[in-house]
Amino acid sequence: MCGIVGYVGKKEALPVLLQGLRDLEYRGYDSAGIAVLNQGKIFRVREVGKVDNLVNKLKGKTLEGSVGIAHTRWATHGGVTEKNAHPHFGSSSLGEPEVEGKLALVHNGIIENYREIKKQLKDQNFSSETDSEVLAKLIYENYEGDLVKAVKKSLPRVRGTYGVAVMHQDNPNLIVAARLGSPLVVGMGQNEYYLASDVTPMLPYTKRVSYLDDGEVAEISTAGVKISNLKDEVVKKDITRIEWDKEQAQKNGFPSFMLKEIFDQPIVFEDAIRGRFNMQEGTAILGGLNMTEEEKRDVKRVVIVAEGTARHAGLIAKYAFERLANLPCEVDSSSEFRYRDPVVNESTLVFAISQSGETVDTLLAIREAKRKGAKVRGVVNVVGSTIARETGAGTYIHAGPELSVASTKAFTNMVTVLLLYALEFGRIKQTSPATGQRLLQALLEIPEKMHSILKQSEQIKEIAKVYAKYQSIIFIGRGVNFPVALEGALKLKEISYIHAEGMSGGELKHGPLALVSKDLPVIAVLTQDQLYEKMKSSVAEVKARGARTLIIANEGDEEVRDLADEIIYVPKTMELLEPLLNTIPLQLFAYHMAVILGKDVDRPRNLAKSVTVE
Ligand code: F6R
């Protein structure tokens, strides 16, 4: 994931910026660059690979100056090359490429309509393949002596996400930063100011920070920091005092990345849906599909290939594609897909789902599907990853860096993006605008509902203490909650090493019921959907055989009390959206179990974050 650092003050900017880049290395990146403004000139150095490579390239160069911006890039538009690395110049470099820029910009995020903006620019001389250079040129073209005005004039034209920092050679002590979706923090020193994607780079210098919110623009100069919105209204910001050390800061104060990432979900969910709703038409706008209306109508079947948690997200999407779009949908483990002569052709749309974008089984499945003529699209988190590049089209889930091995926030965002795809096809095929609008409205209510579940973390911890003594646990669910049960079991086994099995409630009687006794507890996802009554019967069956039961139920549901030893209540939502909520208590349950059992939650034994071997 890209990282931004900026400095305005009295010190030499270069060492501050380089250390800042190192502090952001944990986010992952493939190239780095730096620009310093000095005596009306911007000097820039960029290099592919590690920050060390950039440092080597800087040897022998003098980049003096006390204002600068720097960036670690994780490729999105365009390959991993020096030319595509940031900072980008807004003016064409006709002379010495490292010093000719009048305006320099670093950008995190994705500008979805960059092609459209690119066509409208006067200067058609591009030195990179990036969306970010287009934004740099747009701001440069709008510049009439006031950098803040130029930024504010340009940003409303952008569709997508950004955390952006800009400097102009004629504004010697100024960085202008703005945020929509990609985080930015301003650090307040003594007549010096810091800017970064998170607080880690500024911790050695200041503990006082202000977080930019979406739609805000910060004017950071030696005279101070002024924050306003795109309507030019001044925004009064609170200053937060950070008491964390570097590692705690990377974890945003949580004891582990996994817990941080579970709690990130309401925030990153907003990133997954931002700009992707057409409320009036009751549909989604996911430009990444890259298909004409006719091509969309020609899709006869959807196939989803993925592994592990990503496959569970796919299994949920199957219900949505079938229900909303009447499209047959098959979900396969990518490792099986490739070796079983899959029947796919030109009318099949294959979605490859992957957090890392590097899972080799999924990559090979994509190649097989392409070879057979299918249309392949990616639903990927890591921008610029191999799967994102090989699919060439698709949608980023915008979950942000997921560092814990166990996948959590990527799961909810995968489900969200796939639901939006299902809705888009649904509206073309059979779903009414009213149903579409209801679904979009229900999605808007999800973050608040997620918060109300996260608030129960301590209570879930108490419940986990009761279950920590068992050797094995069964998870059951039906309909869209069947994959939720699979995901709950996977989370538990991978981080607590307790044997867990997820299954459909309907499957119990066909064998697994033989296992059930007072020594084998059952966790049931029993929210009030169309299979509620059937699920209640399944829970009654296990209860009758002495099993301890933990039930995930809807708030206000008193009927489940007789069936449950423990209950975790979740808010009600539309049935297709239930997994977005019902999975969260299971993530927290697995997390607390693992902590209680003394396991390393972020790095479970035998597992890797990205599986790049078959
Ligand atoms: C589970 C988990 C794995 C991954 C699987 C696919 O918590 O992390 O099951 O979901 O290895 O990985 P990606 O999504 O990177 O393709």
mmCIF file of C-alpha atoms in Angstrom, residues 212-539:
data_model
loop_
_atom_site.group_PDB
_atom_site.id
_atom_site.type_symbol
_atom_site.label_atom_id
_atom_site.label_comp_id
_atom_site.label_asym_id
_atom_site.label_seq_id
_atom_site.Cartn_x
_atom_site.Cartn_y
_atom_site.Cartn_z
ATOM 1 C CA LEU A 212 -7.833 14.770 8.172
ATOM 2 C CA ASP A 213 -11.365 13.685 7.384
ATOM 3 C CA ASP A 214 -12.770 13.015 3.942
ATOM 4 C CA GLY A 215 -13.350 16.174 1.943
ATOM 5 C CA GLU A 216 -10.832 18.215 3.928
ATOM 6 C CA VAL A 217 -7.886 20.172 2.603
ATOM 7 C CA ALA A 218 -4.899 21.105 4.787
ATOM 8 C CA GLU A 219 -2.719 24.087 4.060
ATOM 9 C CA ILE A 220 0.526 23.286 5.859
ATOM 10 C CA SER A 221 3.113 26.041 6.010
ATOM 11 C CA THR A 222 5.728 27.341 8.414
ATOM 12 C CA ALA A 223 3.053 29.781 9.610
ATOM 13 C CA GLY A 224 0.783 26.951 10.761
ATOM 14 C CA VAL A 225 -1.877 24.561 9.563
ATOM 15 C CA LYS A 226 -5.235 25.640 8.210
ATOM 16 C CA ILE A 227 -7.852 23.032 7.434
ATOM 17 C CA SER A 228 -10.895 23.741 5.325
ATOM 18 C CA ASN A 229 -13.345 21.809 3.193
ATOM 19 C CA LEU A 230 -13.911 21.880 -0.548
ATOM 20 C CA LYS A 231 -16.620 24.533 -0.034
ATOM 21 C CA ASP A 232 -13.911 26.747 1.457
ATOM 22 C CA GLU A 233 -15.305 26.636 4.988
ATOM 23 C CA VAL A 234 -12.676 26.544 7.717
ATOM 24 C CA VAL A 235 -12.857 23.344 9.744
ATOM 25 C CA LYS A 236 -11.857 23.389 13.388
ATOM 26 C CA LYS A 237 -9.993 20.208 14.158
ATOM 27 C CA ASP A 238 -9.199 18.533 17.432
ATOM 28 C CA ILE A 239 -5.612 17.791 18.244
ATOM 29 C CA THR A 240 -5.075 14.246 19.463
ATOM 30 C CA ARG A 241 -2.191 13.332 21.724
ATOM 31 C CA ILE A 242 -0.578 10.072 20.654
ATOM 32 C CA GLU A 243 0.876 8.038 23.502
ATOM 33 C CA TRP A 244 1.889 5.037 21.409
ATOM 34 C CA ASP A 245 5.316 3.808 20.431
ATOM 35 C CA LYS A 246 6.002 2.991 16.785
ATOM 36 C CA GLU A 247 4.708 -0.570 16.890
ATOM 37 C CA GLN A 248 1.562 0.429 18.750
ATOM 38 C CA ALA A 249 1.036 3.213 16.250
ATOM 39 C CA GLN A 250 1.188 0.805 13.336
ATOM 40 C CA LYS A 251 -1.439 -1.206 15.180
ATOM 41 C CA ASN A 252 -3.387 1.984 15.896
ATOM 42 C CA GLY A 253 -3.146 1.226 19.621
ATOM 43 C CA PHE A 254 -4.563 -2.302 19.406
ATOM 44 C CA PRO A 255 -2.586 -5.229 20.870
ATOM 45 C CA SER A 256 -2.452 -6.985 17.491
ATOM 46 C CA PHE A 257 -2.971 -6.324 13.804
ATOM 47 C CA MET A 258 -5.835 -8.800 13.743
ATOM 48 C CA LEU A 259 -7.847 -6.925 16.361
ATOM 49 C CA LYS A 260 -7.070 -3.622 14.668
ATOM 50 C CA GLU A 261 -8.221 -5.037 11.343
ATOM 51 C CA ILE A 262 -11.437 -6.419 12.839
ATOM 52 C CA PHE A 263 -12.156 -2.956 14.228
ATOM 53 C CA ASP A 264 -11.200 -1.338 10.890
ATOM 54 C CA GLN A 265 -14.212 -2.934 9.235
ATOM 55 C CA PRO A 266 -16.789 -0.142 9.526
ATOM 56 C CA ILE A 267 -14.244 2.328 8.148
ATOM 57 C CA VAL A 268 -12.920 0.296 5.248
ATOM 58 C CA PHE A 269 -16.445 -0.790 4.389
ATOM 59 C CA GLU A 270 -17.128 2.857 3.542
ATOM 60 C CA ASP A 271 -14.117 2.785 1.217
ATOM 61 C CA ALA A 272 -15.549 -0.266 -0.553
ATOM 62 C CA ILE A 273 -18.832 1.462 -1.337
ATOM 63 C CA ARG A 274 -17.697 5.055 -1.856
ATOM 64 C CA GLY A 275 -18.672 6.378 -5.268
ATOM 65 C CA ARG A 276 -20.091 3.001 -6.257
ATOM 66 C CA PHE A 277 -23.815 3.640 -5.713
ATOM 67 C CA ASN A 278 -26.376 4.970 -8.133
ATOM 68 C CA MET A 279 -29.173 5.487 -5.642
ATOM 69 C CA GLN A 280 -31.570 6.912 -8.183
ATOM 70 C CA GLU A 281 -31.384 3.834 -10.390
ATOM 71 C CA GLY A 282 -30.993 1.466 -7.432
ATOM 72 C CA THR A 283 -27.820 0.021 -8.867
ATOM 73 C CA ALA A 284 -24.066 -0.086 -8.463
ATOM 74 C CA ILE A 285 -21.424 1.596 -10.606
ATOM 75 C CA LEU A 286 -18.348 -0.585 -10.762
ATOM 76 C CA GLY A 287 -16.348 0.735 -13.660
ATOM 77 C CA GLY A 288 -13.862 -2.129 -13.327
ATOM 78 C CA LEU A 289 -16.124 -4.561 -15.124
ATOM 79 C CA ASN A 290 -15.135 -2.938 -18.437
ATOM 80 C CA MET A 291 -18.079 -4.438 -20.277
ATOM 81 C CA THR A 292 -20.734 -2.904 -22.486
ATOM 82 C CA GLU A 293 -24.397 -3.309 -21.532
ATOM 83 C CA GLU A 294 -24.681 -5.887 -24.303
ATOM 84 C CA GLU A 295 -21.709 -7.866 -23.048
ATOM 85 C CA LYS A 296 -23.209 -7.829 -19.560
ATOM 86 C CA ARG A 297 -26.495 -9.169 -20.924
ATOM 87 C CA ASP A 298 -24.580 -11.923 -22.711
ATOM 88 C CA VAL A 299 -23.173 -13.314 -19.466
ATOM 89 C CA LYS A 300 -24.862 -16.656 -18.915
ATOM 90 C CA ARG A 301 -22.971 -17.934 -15.900
ATOM 91 C CA VAL A 302 -20.769 -16.646 -13.119
ATOM 92 C CA VAL A 303 -17.884 -18.696 -11.775
ATOM 93 C CA ILE A 304 -15.978 -17.589 -8.707
ATOM 94 C CA VAL A 305 -12.485 -18.890 -8.039
ATOM 95 C CA ALA A 306 -10.754 -18.238 -4.727
ATOM 96 C CA GLU A 307 -9.237 -19.909 -1.702
ATOM 97 C CA GLY A 308 -9.956 -19.913 2.030
ATOM 98 C CA THR A 309 -11.666 -16.826 3.331
ATOM 99 C CA ALA A 310 -11.911 -15.339 -0.155
ATOM 100 C CA ARG A 311 -13.780 -18.469 -1.269
ATOM 101 C CA HIS A 312 -16.211 -18.042 1.613
ATOM 102 C CA ALA A 313 -16.886 -14.509 0.406
ATOM 103 C CA GLY A 314 -17.565 -16.032 -3.019
ATOM 104 C CA LEU A 315 -19.984 -18.568 -1.535
ATOM 105 C CA ILE A 316 -22.018 -15.709 -0.082
ATOM 106 C CA ALA A 317 -22.013 -13.926 -3.436
ATOM 107 C CA LYS A 318 -23.467 -17.041 -5.067
ATOM 108 C CA TYR A 319 -26.745 -16.430 -3.198
ATOM 109 C CA ALA A 320 -26.765 -12.837 -4.415
ATOM 110 C CA PHE A 321 -26.041 -13.624 -8.074
ATOM 111 C CA GLU A 322 -28.738 -16.273 -8.115
ATOM 112 C CA ARG A 323 -31.339 -14.295 -6.196
ATOM 113 C CA LEU A 324 -30.833 -10.847 -7.667
ATOM 114 C CA ALA A 325 -29.646 -11.633 -11.171
ATOM 115 C CA ASN A 326 -31.004 -15.121 -11.801
ATOM 116 C CA LEU A 327 -27.490 -16.032 -12.929
ATOM 117 C CA PRO A 328 -26.203 -19.538 -12.239
ATOM 118 C CA CYS A 329 -23.168 -19.126 -10.031
ATOM 119 C CA GLU A 330 -20.574 -21.688 -9.144
ATOM 120 C CA VAL A 331 -17.869 -21.188 -6.550
ATOM 121 C CA ASP A 332 -14.736 -23.229 -6.737
ATOM 122 C CA SER A 333 -11.576 -23.641 -4.811
ATOM 123 C CA SER A 334 -9.048 -22.309 -7.319
ATOM 124 C CA SER A 335 -6.769 -25.265 -6.624
ATOM 125 C CA GLU A 336 -9.507 -27.650 -7.780
ATOM 126 C CA PHE A 337 -10.797 -25.570 -10.675
ATOM 127 C CA ARG A 338 -7.664 -25.850 -12.731
ATOM 128 C CA TYR A 339 -7.398 -29.612 -12.516
ATOM 129 C CA ARG A 340 -10.947 -30.625 -13.275
ATOM 130 C CA ASP A 341 -11.551 -29.575 -16.886
ATOM 131 C CA PRO A 342 -13.820 -26.709 -15.893
ATOM 132 C CA VAL A 343 -16.592 -25.927 -18.333
ATOM 133 C CA VAL A 344 -16.245 -22.229 -19.043
ATOM 134 C CA ASN A 345 -16.526 -20.281 -22.269
ATOM 135 C CA GLU A 346 -17.072 -16.806 -23.731
ATOM 136 C CA SER A 347 -20.388 -16.400 -21.962
ATOM 137 C CA THR A 348 -18.899 -17.181 -18.544
ATOM 138 C CA LEU A 349 -17.809 -14.386 -16.268
ATOM 139 C CA VAL A 350 -15.122 -15.558 -13.867
ATOM 140 C CA PHE A 351 -14.379 -13.561 -10.735
ATOM 141 C CA ALA A 352 -11.028 -14.222 -9.100
ATOM 142 C CA ILE A 353 -11.153 -13.123 -5.474
ATOM 143 C CA SER A 354 -8.008 -12.550 -3.495
ATOM 144 C CA GLN A 355 -6.821 -10.308 -0.700
ATOM 145 C CA SER A 356 -3.126 -10.605 -1.512
ATOM 146 C CA GLY A 357 -3.575 -10.869 -5.254
ATOM 147 C CA GLU A 358 -0.685 -13.326 -5.197
ATOM 148 C CA THR A 359 -2.350 -16.669 -4.360
ATOM 149 C CA VAL A 360 -0.817 -18.947 -6.936
ATOM 150 C CA ASP A 361 -3.766 -21.360 -7.131
ATOM 151 C CA THR A 362 -6.076 -18.490 -7.984
ATOM 152 C CA LEU A 363 -3.587 -17.096 -10.459
ATOM 153 C CA LEU A 364 -3.345 -20.440 -12.264
ATOM 154 C CA ALA A 365 -7.134 -20.771 -12.250
ATOM 155 C CA ILE A 366 -7.365 -17.364 -13.941
ATOM 156 C CA ARG A 367 -4.951 -18.431 -16.655
ATOM 157 C CA GLU A 368 -6.955 -21.602 -17.263
ATOM 158 C CA ALA A 369 -10.235 -19.676 -17.463
ATOM 159 C CA LYS A 370 -8.713 -17.150 -19.856
ATOM 160 C CA ARG A 371 -7.308 -19.917 -22.027
ATOM 161 C CA LYS A 372 -10.839 -21.286 -22.367
ATOM 162 C CA GLY A 373 -12.150 -17.908 -23.461
ATOM 163 C CA ALA A 374 -13.950 -16.812 -20.287
ATOM 164 C CA LYS A 375 -14.057 -13.174 -19.250
ATOM 165 C CA VAL A 376 -12.023 -12.864 -16.065
ATOM 166 C CA ARG A 377 -12.284 -10.031 -13.545
ATOM 167 C CA GLY A 378 -10.444 -9.566 -10.272
ATOM 168 C CA VAL A 379 -11.839 -8.657 -6.876
ATOM 169 C CA VAL A 380 -8.593 -7.911 -5.148
ATOM 170 C CA ASN A 381 -7.259 -5.950 -2.194
ATOM 171 C CA VAL A 382 -3.585 -5.444 -2.913
ATOM 172 C CA VAL A 383 -3.322 -2.876 -5.602
ATOM 173 C CA GLY A 384 -0.984 -3.751 -8.441
ATOM 174 C CA SER A 385 -0.670 -7.389 -7.310
ATOM 175 C CA THR A 386 -0.188 -10.148 -9.855
ATOM 176 C CA ILE A 387 -3.864 -11.131 -9.950
ATOM 177 C CA ALA A 388 -4.912 -7.488 -10.304
ATOM 178 C CA ARG A 389 -2.526 -7.134 -13.217
ATOM 179 C CA GLU A 390 -3.336 -10.444 -14.905
ATOM 180 C CA THR A 391 -7.066 -9.920 -14.733
ATOM 181 C CA GLY A 392 -6.501 -6.473 -16.183
ATOM 182 C CA ALA A 393 -9.955 -5.385 -15.032
ATOM 183 C CA GLY A 394 -12.050 -5.746 -11.922
ATOM 184 C CA THR A 395 -12.510 -3.938 -8.677
ATOM 185 C CA TYR A 396 -10.317 -3.193 -5.733
ATOM 186 C CA ILE A 397 -11.966 -3.880 -2.417
ATOM 187 C CA HIS A 398 -10.119 -0.993 -0.675
ATOM 188 C CA ALA A 399 -9.680 -2.796 2.644
ATOM 189 C CA GLY A 400 -6.266 -1.190 3.204
ATOM 190 C CA PRO A 401 -3.187 -3.145 4.309
ATOM 191 C CA GLU A 402 -4.161 -6.413 5.955
ATOM 192 C CA LEU A 403 -1.137 -7.562 7.912
ATOM 193 C CA SER A 404 -2.543 -10.224 10.182
ATOM 194 C CA VAL A 405 -2.364 -13.648 8.522
ATOM 195 C CA ALA A 406 -6.020 -14.335 9.329
ATOM 196 C CA SER A 407 -8.132 -12.394 6.894
ATOM 197 C CA THR A 408 -10.936 -10.306 8.404
ATOM 198 C CA LYS A 409 -11.583 -6.877 6.919
ATOM 199 C CA ALA A 410 -10.763 -8.126 3.422
ATOM 200 C CA PHE A 411 -13.573 -10.660 3.803
ATOM 201 C CA THR A 412 -16.288 -8.105 4.539
ATOM 202 C CA ASN A 413 -15.115 -5.858 1.725
ATOM 203 C CA MET A 414 -14.978 -8.771 -0.726
ATOM 204 C CA VAL A 415 -18.565 -9.650 0.153
ATOM 205 C CA THR A 416 -19.557 -6.012 -0.297
ATOM 206 C CA VAL A 417 -18.004 -5.607 -3.737
ATOM 207 C CA LEU A 418 -19.453 -8.912 -4.916
ATOM 208 C CA LEU A 419 -22.899 -7.893 -3.667
ATOM 209 C CA LEU A 420 -22.578 -4.715 -5.703
ATOM 210 C CA TYR A 421 -21.657 -6.758 -8.774
ATOM 211 C CA ALA A 422 -24.651 -9.028 -8.183
ATOM 212 C CA LEU A 423 -26.869 -5.962 -7.880
ATOM 213 C CA GLU A 424 -25.489 -4.477 -11.090
ATOM 214 C CA PHE A 425 -26.309 -7.680 -12.967
ATOM 215 C CA GLY A 426 -29.586 -7.962 -11.081
ATOM 216 C CA ARG A 427 -30.717 -4.560 -12.288
ATOM 217 C CA ILE A 428 -29.907 -5.531 -15.872
ATOM 218 C CA LYS A 429 -31.771 -8.805 -15.576
ATOM 219 C CA GLN A 430 -34.661 -8.771 -13.084
ATOM 220 C CA THR A 431 -34.214 -6.762 -9.909
ATOM 221 C CA SER A 432 -36.516 -3.746 -9.571
ATOM 222 C CA PRO A 433 -35.149 -0.255 -8.855
ATOM 223 C CA ALA A 434 -37.014 -0.319 -5.519
ATOM 224 C CA THR A 435 -35.286 -3.533 -4.422
ATOM 225 C CA GLY A 436 -31.961 -2.103 -5.566
ATOM 226 C CA GLN A 437 -32.557 1.068 -3.589
ATOM 227 C CA ARG A 438 -33.534 -0.932 -0.504
ATOM 228 C CA LEU A 439 -30.323 -2.918 -0.743
ATOM 229 C CA LEU A 440 -28.183 0.191 -1.157
ATOM 230 C CA GLN A 441 -29.955 1.864 1.750
ATOM 231 C CA ALA A 442 -29.363 -1.221 3.905
ATOM 232 C CA LEU A 443 -25.669 -1.135 2.937
ATOM 233 C CA LEU A 444 -25.440 2.482 4.098
ATOM 234 C CA GLU A 445 -26.621 1.354 7.527
ATOM 235 C CA ILE A 446 -23.999 -1.385 7.845
ATOM 236 C CA PRO A 447 -21.100 0.607 9.428
ATOM 237 C CA GLU A 448 -23.242 1.750 12.363
ATOM 238 C CA LYS A 449 -24.426 -1.806 12.881
ATOM 239 C CA MET A 450 -20.866 -3.129 12.690
ATOM 240 C CA HIS A 451 -19.911 -0.657 15.431
ATOM 241 C CA SER A 452 -22.639 -1.971 17.689
ATOM 242 C CA ILE A 453 -21.214 -5.512 17.358
ATOM 243 C CA LEU A 454 -17.629 -4.387 17.901
ATOM 244 C CA LYS A 455 -18.721 -2.747 21.148
ATOM 245 C CA GLN A 456 -19.459 -6.238 22.481
ATOM 246 C CA SER A 457 -15.853 -7.396 22.159
ATOM 247 C CA GLU A 458 -15.316 -7.648 25.940
ATOM 248 C CA GLN A 459 -18.500 -9.613 26.401
ATOM 249 C CA ILE A 460 -17.445 -11.981 23.591
ATOM 250 C CA LYS A 461 -14.125 -12.410 25.370
ATOM 251 C CA GLU A 462 -15.992 -13.625 28.481
ATOM 252 C CA ILE A 463 -17.907 -16.096 26.333
ATOM 253 C CA ALA A 464 -14.663 -17.281 24.707
ATOM 254 C CA LYS A 465 -13.277 -18.099 28.175
ATOM 255 C CA VAL A 466 -16.084 -20.627 28.599
ATOM 256 C CA TYR A 467 -15.326 -22.296 25.249
ATOM 257 C CA ALA A 468 -11.547 -22.339 25.554
ATOM 258 C CA LYS A 469 -11.610 -25.697 27.314
ATOM 259 C CA TYR A 470 -13.133 -27.611 24.405
ATOM 260 C CA GLN A 471 -11.101 -29.612 21.882
ATOM 261 C CA SER A 472 -13.471 -29.204 18.998
ATOM 262 C CA ILE A 473 -16.360 -26.918 17.984
ATOM 263 C CA ILE A 474 -18.991 -27.151 15.245
ATOM 264 C CA PHE A 475 -20.332 -24.026 13.508
ATOM 265 C CA ILE A 476 -23.687 -24.179 11.759
ATOM 266 C CA GLY A 477 -25.640 -21.782 9.580
ATOM 267 C CA ARG A 478 -28.017 -21.916 6.623
ATOM 268 C CA GLY A 479 -28.492 -19.939 3.440
ATOM 269 C CA VAL A 480 -26.147 -16.963 3.361
ATOM 270 C CA ASN A 481 -25.086 -17.889 6.883
ATOM 271 C CA PHE A 482 -23.763 -21.279 5.814
ATOM 272 C CA PRO A 483 -20.567 -19.659 4.438
ATOM 273 C CA VAL A 484 -20.508 -17.543 7.609
ATOM 274 C CA ALA A 485 -20.326 -20.776 9.609
ATOM 275 C CA LEU A 486 -17.483 -21.980 7.356
ATOM 276 C CA GLU A 487 -15.646 -18.704 7.902
ATOM 277 C CA GLY A 488 -16.194 -18.795 11.676
ATOM 278 C CA ALA A 489 -14.699 -22.274 11.819
ATOM 279 C CA LEU A 490 -11.753 -21.341 9.593
ATOM 280 C CA LYS A 491 -10.914 -18.299 11.732
ATOM 281 C CA LEU A 492 -11.029 -20.364 14.894
ATOM 282 C CA LYS A 493 -8.876 -23.215 13.638
ATOM 283 C CA GLU A 494 -6.219 -21.073 12.026
ATOM 284 C CA ILE A 495 -5.427 -18.893 15.017
ATOM 285 C CA SER A 496 -6.425 -20.925 18.089
ATOM 286 C CA TYR A 497 -5.551 -24.396 16.660
ATOM 287 C CA ILE A 498 -8.814 -25.738 18.039
ATOM 288 C CA HIS A 499 -10.441 -28.167 15.679
ATOM 289 C CA ALA A 500 -13.496 -26.530 14.152
ATOM 290 C CA GLU A 501 -15.879 -27.532 11.417
ATOM 291 C CA GLY A 502 -18.384 -25.332 9.649
ATOM 292 C CA MET A 503 -21.435 -26.826 8.019
ATOM 293 C CA SER A 504 -24.976 -26.205 6.921
ATOM 294 C CA GLY A 505 -27.523 -26.819 9.676
ATOM 295 C CA GLY A 506 -29.325 -29.086 7.241
ATOM 296 C CA GLU A 507 -26.257 -31.290 6.883
ATOM 297 C CA LEU A 508 -26.049 -32.151 10.596
ATOM 298 C CA LYS A 509 -28.387 -35.129 10.529
ATOM 299 C CA HIS A 510 -26.494 -36.670 7.644
ATOM 300 C CA GLY A 511 -23.548 -37.690 9.776
ATOM 301 C CA PRO A 512 -21.980 -34.991 11.947
ATOM 302 C CA LEU A 513 -24.736 -35.290 14.572
ATOM 303 C CA ALA A 514 -22.998 -38.495 15.690
ATOM 304 C CA LEU A 515 -20.181 -36.334 17.038
ATOM 305 C CA VAL A 516 -22.413 -34.118 19.120
ATOM 306 C CA SER A 517 -22.295 -34.559 22.895
ATOM 307 C CA LYS A 518 -21.722 -32.411 25.967
ATOM 308 C CA ASP A 519 -18.059 -32.297 24.946
ATOM 309 C CA LEU A 520 -18.691 -30.780 21.538
ATOM 310 C CA PRO A 521 -20.224 -27.317 21.593
ATOM 311 C CA VAL A 522 -22.129 -25.887 18.649
ATOM 312 C CA ILE A 523 -22.083 -22.283 17.499
ATOM 313 C CA ALA A 524 -25.178 -21.437 15.488
ATOM 314 C CA VAL A 525 -25.760 -18.425 13.280
ATOM 315 C CA LEU A 526 -29.479 -18.066 13.873
ATOM 316 C CA THR A 527 -30.668 -14.728 12.630
ATOM 317 C CA GLN A 528 -34.272 -14.159 11.553
ATOM 318 C CA ASP A 529 -34.160 -14.940 7.858
ATOM 319 C CA GLN A 530 -36.147 -17.342 5.722
ATOM 320 C CA LEU A 531 -34.415 -20.391 7.225
ATOM 321 C CA TYR A 532 -34.805 -19.252 10.836
ATOM 322 C CA GLU A 533 -37.316 -21.934 11.819
ATOM 323 C CA LYS A 534 -35.281 -24.688 10.157
ATOM 324 C CA MET A 535 -32.148 -23.528 11.929
ATOM 325 C CA LYS A 536 -33.979 -23.505 15.250
ATOM 326 C CA SER A 537 -34.806 -27.183 14.718
ATOM 327 C CA SER A 538 -31.126 -27.935 14.042
ATOM 328 C CA VAL A 539 -30.106 -26.188 17.251
#
